[in-house]
XYZ file of N, CA and C in Angstrom:
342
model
N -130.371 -28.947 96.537
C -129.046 -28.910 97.128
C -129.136 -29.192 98.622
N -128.059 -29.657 99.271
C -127.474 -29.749 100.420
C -127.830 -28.439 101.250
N -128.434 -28.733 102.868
C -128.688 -28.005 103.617
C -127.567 -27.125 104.073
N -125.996 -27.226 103.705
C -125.252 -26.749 103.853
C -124.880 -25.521 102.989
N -125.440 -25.848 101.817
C -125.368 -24.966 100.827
C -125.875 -23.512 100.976
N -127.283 -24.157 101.587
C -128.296 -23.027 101.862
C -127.923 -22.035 102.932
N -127.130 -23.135 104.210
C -126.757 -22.205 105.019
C -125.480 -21.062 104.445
N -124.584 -21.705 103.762
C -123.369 -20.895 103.536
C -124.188 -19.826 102.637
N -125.239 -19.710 101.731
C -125.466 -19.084 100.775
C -126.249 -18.021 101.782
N -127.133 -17.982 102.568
C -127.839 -17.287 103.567
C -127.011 -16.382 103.931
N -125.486 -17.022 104.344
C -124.305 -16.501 104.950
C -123.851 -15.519 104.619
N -123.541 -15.865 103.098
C -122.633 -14.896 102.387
C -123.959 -13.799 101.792
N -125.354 -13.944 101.934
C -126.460 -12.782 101.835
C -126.163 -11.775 102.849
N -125.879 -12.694 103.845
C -126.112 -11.792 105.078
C -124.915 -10.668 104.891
N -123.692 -11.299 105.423
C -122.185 -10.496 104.592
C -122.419 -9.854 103.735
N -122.949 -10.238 102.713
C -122.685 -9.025 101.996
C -123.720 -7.662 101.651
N -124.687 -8.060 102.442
C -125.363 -7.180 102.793
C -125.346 -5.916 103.801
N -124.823 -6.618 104.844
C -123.870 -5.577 105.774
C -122.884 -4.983 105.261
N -121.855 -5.737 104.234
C -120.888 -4.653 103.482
C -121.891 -3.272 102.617
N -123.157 -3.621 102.641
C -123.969 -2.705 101.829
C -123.350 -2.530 100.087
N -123.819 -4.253 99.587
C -122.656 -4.344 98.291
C -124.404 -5.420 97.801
N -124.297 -4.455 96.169
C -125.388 -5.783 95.499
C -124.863 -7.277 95.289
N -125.449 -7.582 94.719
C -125.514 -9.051 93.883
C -124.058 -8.588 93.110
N -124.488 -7.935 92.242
C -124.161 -7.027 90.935
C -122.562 -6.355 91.556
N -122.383 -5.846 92.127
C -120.771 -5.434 92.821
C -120.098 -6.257 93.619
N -120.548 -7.215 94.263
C -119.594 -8.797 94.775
C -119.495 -9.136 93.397
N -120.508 -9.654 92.296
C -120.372 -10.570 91.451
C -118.953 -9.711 91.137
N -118.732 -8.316 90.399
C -117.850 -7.870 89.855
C -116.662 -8.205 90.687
N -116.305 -7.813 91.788
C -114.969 -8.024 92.457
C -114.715 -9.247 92.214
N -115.310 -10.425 92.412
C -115.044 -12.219 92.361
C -114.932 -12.020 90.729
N -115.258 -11.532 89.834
C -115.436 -12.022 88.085
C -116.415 -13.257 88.116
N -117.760 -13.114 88.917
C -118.497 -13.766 88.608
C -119.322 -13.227 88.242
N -120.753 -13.695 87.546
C -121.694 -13.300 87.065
C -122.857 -13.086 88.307
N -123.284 -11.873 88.181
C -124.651 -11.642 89.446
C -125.724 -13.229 89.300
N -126.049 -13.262 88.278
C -126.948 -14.621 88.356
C -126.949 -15.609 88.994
N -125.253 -15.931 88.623
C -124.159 -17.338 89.533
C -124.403 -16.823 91.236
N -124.144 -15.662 91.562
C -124.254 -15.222 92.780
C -125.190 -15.372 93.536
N -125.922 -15.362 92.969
C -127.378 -15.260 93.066
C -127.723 -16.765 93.722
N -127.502 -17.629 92.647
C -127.661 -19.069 93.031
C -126.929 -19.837 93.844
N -125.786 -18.862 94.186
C -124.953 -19.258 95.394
C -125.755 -19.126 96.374
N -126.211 -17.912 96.757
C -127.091 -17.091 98.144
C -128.159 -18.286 98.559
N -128.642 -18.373 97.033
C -130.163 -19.949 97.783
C -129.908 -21.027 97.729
N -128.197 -21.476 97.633
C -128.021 -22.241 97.808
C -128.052 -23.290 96.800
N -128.466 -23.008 95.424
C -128.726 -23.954 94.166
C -127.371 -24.264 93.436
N -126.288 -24.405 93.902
C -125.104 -24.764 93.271
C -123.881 -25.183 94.284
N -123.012 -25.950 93.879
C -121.938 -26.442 94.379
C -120.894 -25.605 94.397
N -120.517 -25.141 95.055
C -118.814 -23.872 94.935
C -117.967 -24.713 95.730
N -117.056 -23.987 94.816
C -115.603 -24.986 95.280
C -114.912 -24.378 96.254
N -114.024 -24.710 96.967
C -113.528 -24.328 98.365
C -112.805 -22.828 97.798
N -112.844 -22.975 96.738
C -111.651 -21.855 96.089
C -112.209 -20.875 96.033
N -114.049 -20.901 95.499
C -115.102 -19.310 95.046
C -115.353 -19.114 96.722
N -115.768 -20.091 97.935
C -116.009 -19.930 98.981
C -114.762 -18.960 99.415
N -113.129 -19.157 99.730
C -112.161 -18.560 99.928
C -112.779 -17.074 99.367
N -112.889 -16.805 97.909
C -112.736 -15.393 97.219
C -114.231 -14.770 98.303
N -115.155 -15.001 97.837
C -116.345 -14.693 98.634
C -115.439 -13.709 99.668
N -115.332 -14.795 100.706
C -114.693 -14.588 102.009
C -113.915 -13.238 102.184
N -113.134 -13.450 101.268
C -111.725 -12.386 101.124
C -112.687 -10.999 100.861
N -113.430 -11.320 99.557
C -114.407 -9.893 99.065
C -114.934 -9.523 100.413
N -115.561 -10.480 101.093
C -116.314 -10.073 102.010
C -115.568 -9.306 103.507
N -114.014 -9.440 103.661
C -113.620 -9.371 104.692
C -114.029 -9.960 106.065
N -114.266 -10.943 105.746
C -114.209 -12.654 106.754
C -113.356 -13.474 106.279
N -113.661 -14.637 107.626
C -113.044 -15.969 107.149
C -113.816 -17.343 106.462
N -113.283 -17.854 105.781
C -114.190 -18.876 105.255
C -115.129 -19.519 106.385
N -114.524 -19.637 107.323
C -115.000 -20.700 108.605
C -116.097 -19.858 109.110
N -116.332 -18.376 109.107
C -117.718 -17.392 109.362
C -118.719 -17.885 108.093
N -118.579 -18.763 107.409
C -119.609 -18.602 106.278
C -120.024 -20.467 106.909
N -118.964 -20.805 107.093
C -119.130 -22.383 107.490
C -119.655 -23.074 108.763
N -119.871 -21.730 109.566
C -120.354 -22.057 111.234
C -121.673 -22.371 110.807
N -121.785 -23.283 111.956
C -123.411 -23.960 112.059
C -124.020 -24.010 113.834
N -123.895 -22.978 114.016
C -123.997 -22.425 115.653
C -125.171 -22.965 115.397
N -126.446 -22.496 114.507
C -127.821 -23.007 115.097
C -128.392 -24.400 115.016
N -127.603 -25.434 114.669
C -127.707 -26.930 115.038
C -128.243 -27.232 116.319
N -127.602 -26.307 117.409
C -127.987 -26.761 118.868
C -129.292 -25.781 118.635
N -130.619 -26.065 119.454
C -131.469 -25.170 119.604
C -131.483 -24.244 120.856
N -130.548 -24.558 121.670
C -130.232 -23.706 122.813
C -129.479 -22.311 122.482
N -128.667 -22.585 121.460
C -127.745 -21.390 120.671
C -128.462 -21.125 119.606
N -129.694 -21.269 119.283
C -130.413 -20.341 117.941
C -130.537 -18.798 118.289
N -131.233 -18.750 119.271
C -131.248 -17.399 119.722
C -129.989 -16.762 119.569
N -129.220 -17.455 120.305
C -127.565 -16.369 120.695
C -127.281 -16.124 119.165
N -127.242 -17.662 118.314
C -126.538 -16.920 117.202
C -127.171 -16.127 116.100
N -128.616 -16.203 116.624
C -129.551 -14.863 115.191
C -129.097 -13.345 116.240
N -128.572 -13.516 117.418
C -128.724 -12.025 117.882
C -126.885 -12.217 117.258
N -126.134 -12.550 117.127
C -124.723 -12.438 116.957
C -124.656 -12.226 115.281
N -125.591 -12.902 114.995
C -125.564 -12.485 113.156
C -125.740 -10.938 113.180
N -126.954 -10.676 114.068
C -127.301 -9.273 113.968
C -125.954 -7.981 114.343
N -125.660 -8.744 115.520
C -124.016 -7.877 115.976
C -123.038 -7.719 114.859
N -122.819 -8.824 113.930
C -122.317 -8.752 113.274
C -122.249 -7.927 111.890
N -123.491 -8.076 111.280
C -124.422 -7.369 110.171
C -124.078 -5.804 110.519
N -124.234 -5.380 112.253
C -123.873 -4.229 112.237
C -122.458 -3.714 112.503
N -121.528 -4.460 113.120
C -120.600 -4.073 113.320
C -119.741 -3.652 111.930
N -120.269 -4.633 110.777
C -119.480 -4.814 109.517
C -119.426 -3.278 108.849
N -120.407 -2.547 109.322
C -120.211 -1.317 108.470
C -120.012 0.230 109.471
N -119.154 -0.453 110.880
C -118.700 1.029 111.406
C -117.166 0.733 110.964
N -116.365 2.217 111.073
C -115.491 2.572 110.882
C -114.158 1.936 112.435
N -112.934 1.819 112.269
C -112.301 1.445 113.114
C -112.394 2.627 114.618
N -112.731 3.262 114.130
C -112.963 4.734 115.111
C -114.508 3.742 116.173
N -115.201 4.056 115.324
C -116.689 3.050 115.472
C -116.419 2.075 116.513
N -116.018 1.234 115.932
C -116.035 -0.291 116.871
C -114.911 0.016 118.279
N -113.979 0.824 117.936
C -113.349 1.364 119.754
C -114.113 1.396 120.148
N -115.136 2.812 120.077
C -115.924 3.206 120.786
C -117.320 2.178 121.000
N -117.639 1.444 120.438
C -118.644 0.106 120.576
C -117.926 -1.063 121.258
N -116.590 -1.041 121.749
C -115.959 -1.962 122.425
C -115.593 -1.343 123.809
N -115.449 -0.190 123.895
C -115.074 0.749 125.443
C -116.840 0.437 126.002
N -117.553 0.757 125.193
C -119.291 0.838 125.841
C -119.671 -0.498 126.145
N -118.928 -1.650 125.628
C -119.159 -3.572 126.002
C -118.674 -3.446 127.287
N -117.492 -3.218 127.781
C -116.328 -3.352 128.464
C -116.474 -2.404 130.138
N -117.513 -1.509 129.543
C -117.673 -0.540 130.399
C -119.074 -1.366 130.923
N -120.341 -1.885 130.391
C -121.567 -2.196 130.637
C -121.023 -3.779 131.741
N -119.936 -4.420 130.715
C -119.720 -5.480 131.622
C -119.663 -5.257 132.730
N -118.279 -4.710 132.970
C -117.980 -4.133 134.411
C -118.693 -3.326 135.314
N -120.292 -2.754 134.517
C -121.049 -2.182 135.886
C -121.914 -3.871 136.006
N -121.873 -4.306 135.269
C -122.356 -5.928 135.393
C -122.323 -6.692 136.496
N -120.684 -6.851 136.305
C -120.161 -7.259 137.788
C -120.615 -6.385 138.949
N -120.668 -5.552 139.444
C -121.201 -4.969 140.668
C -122.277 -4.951 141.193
């Protein structure tokens, strides 16, 4: 398959791993089979814009987070394996959580500036 495949399938590993969800409990929410899922993740199959959408939705993203290709440039590889990582963690605090992980950004910036 297409290098694109692999990336979106990496993608939706990553997602749904941070949701802290198997193979086996995405497959169920989509009504797909864990196996099919499976071969999505490495990329060994074609999905239609429509299973990409559901993914997405299960996953609480947007299709276009599964479709970014930030690490094309090699200047942004770094930024975007540390932003996967931001992400991976942000996905499983609570709305309480991420205030308080957005007052501590906001606050570090601004001793930044000085």
């Amino acid at each position: 398959m297409s290098n694109i495949y692999l990336r979106v399938g990496k993608k939706i590993r990553l997602y749904r791993k941070a949701r802290k969800l198997t193979q086996e409990e995405l497959g169920e929410q989509l009504r797909i089979d864990q196996s099919y899922l499976g071969r999505i993740e490495r990329g060994e199959v074609n999905i239609t814009i429509e299973t990409l959408d559901k993914i997405a939705i299960s996953l609480h993203i947007t299709p276009s987070q599964l479709l970014e290709d930030e690490k094309h440039d090699v200047k942004n590889k770094l930024k975007a394996d540390i932003m996967d990582k931001i992400d991976t963690t942000l996905l499983s605090l609570s709305n309480k959580e991420l205030e308080v992980i957005h007052r501590l950004i906001k606050d570090a910036l601004l001793l930044q500036e000085l």
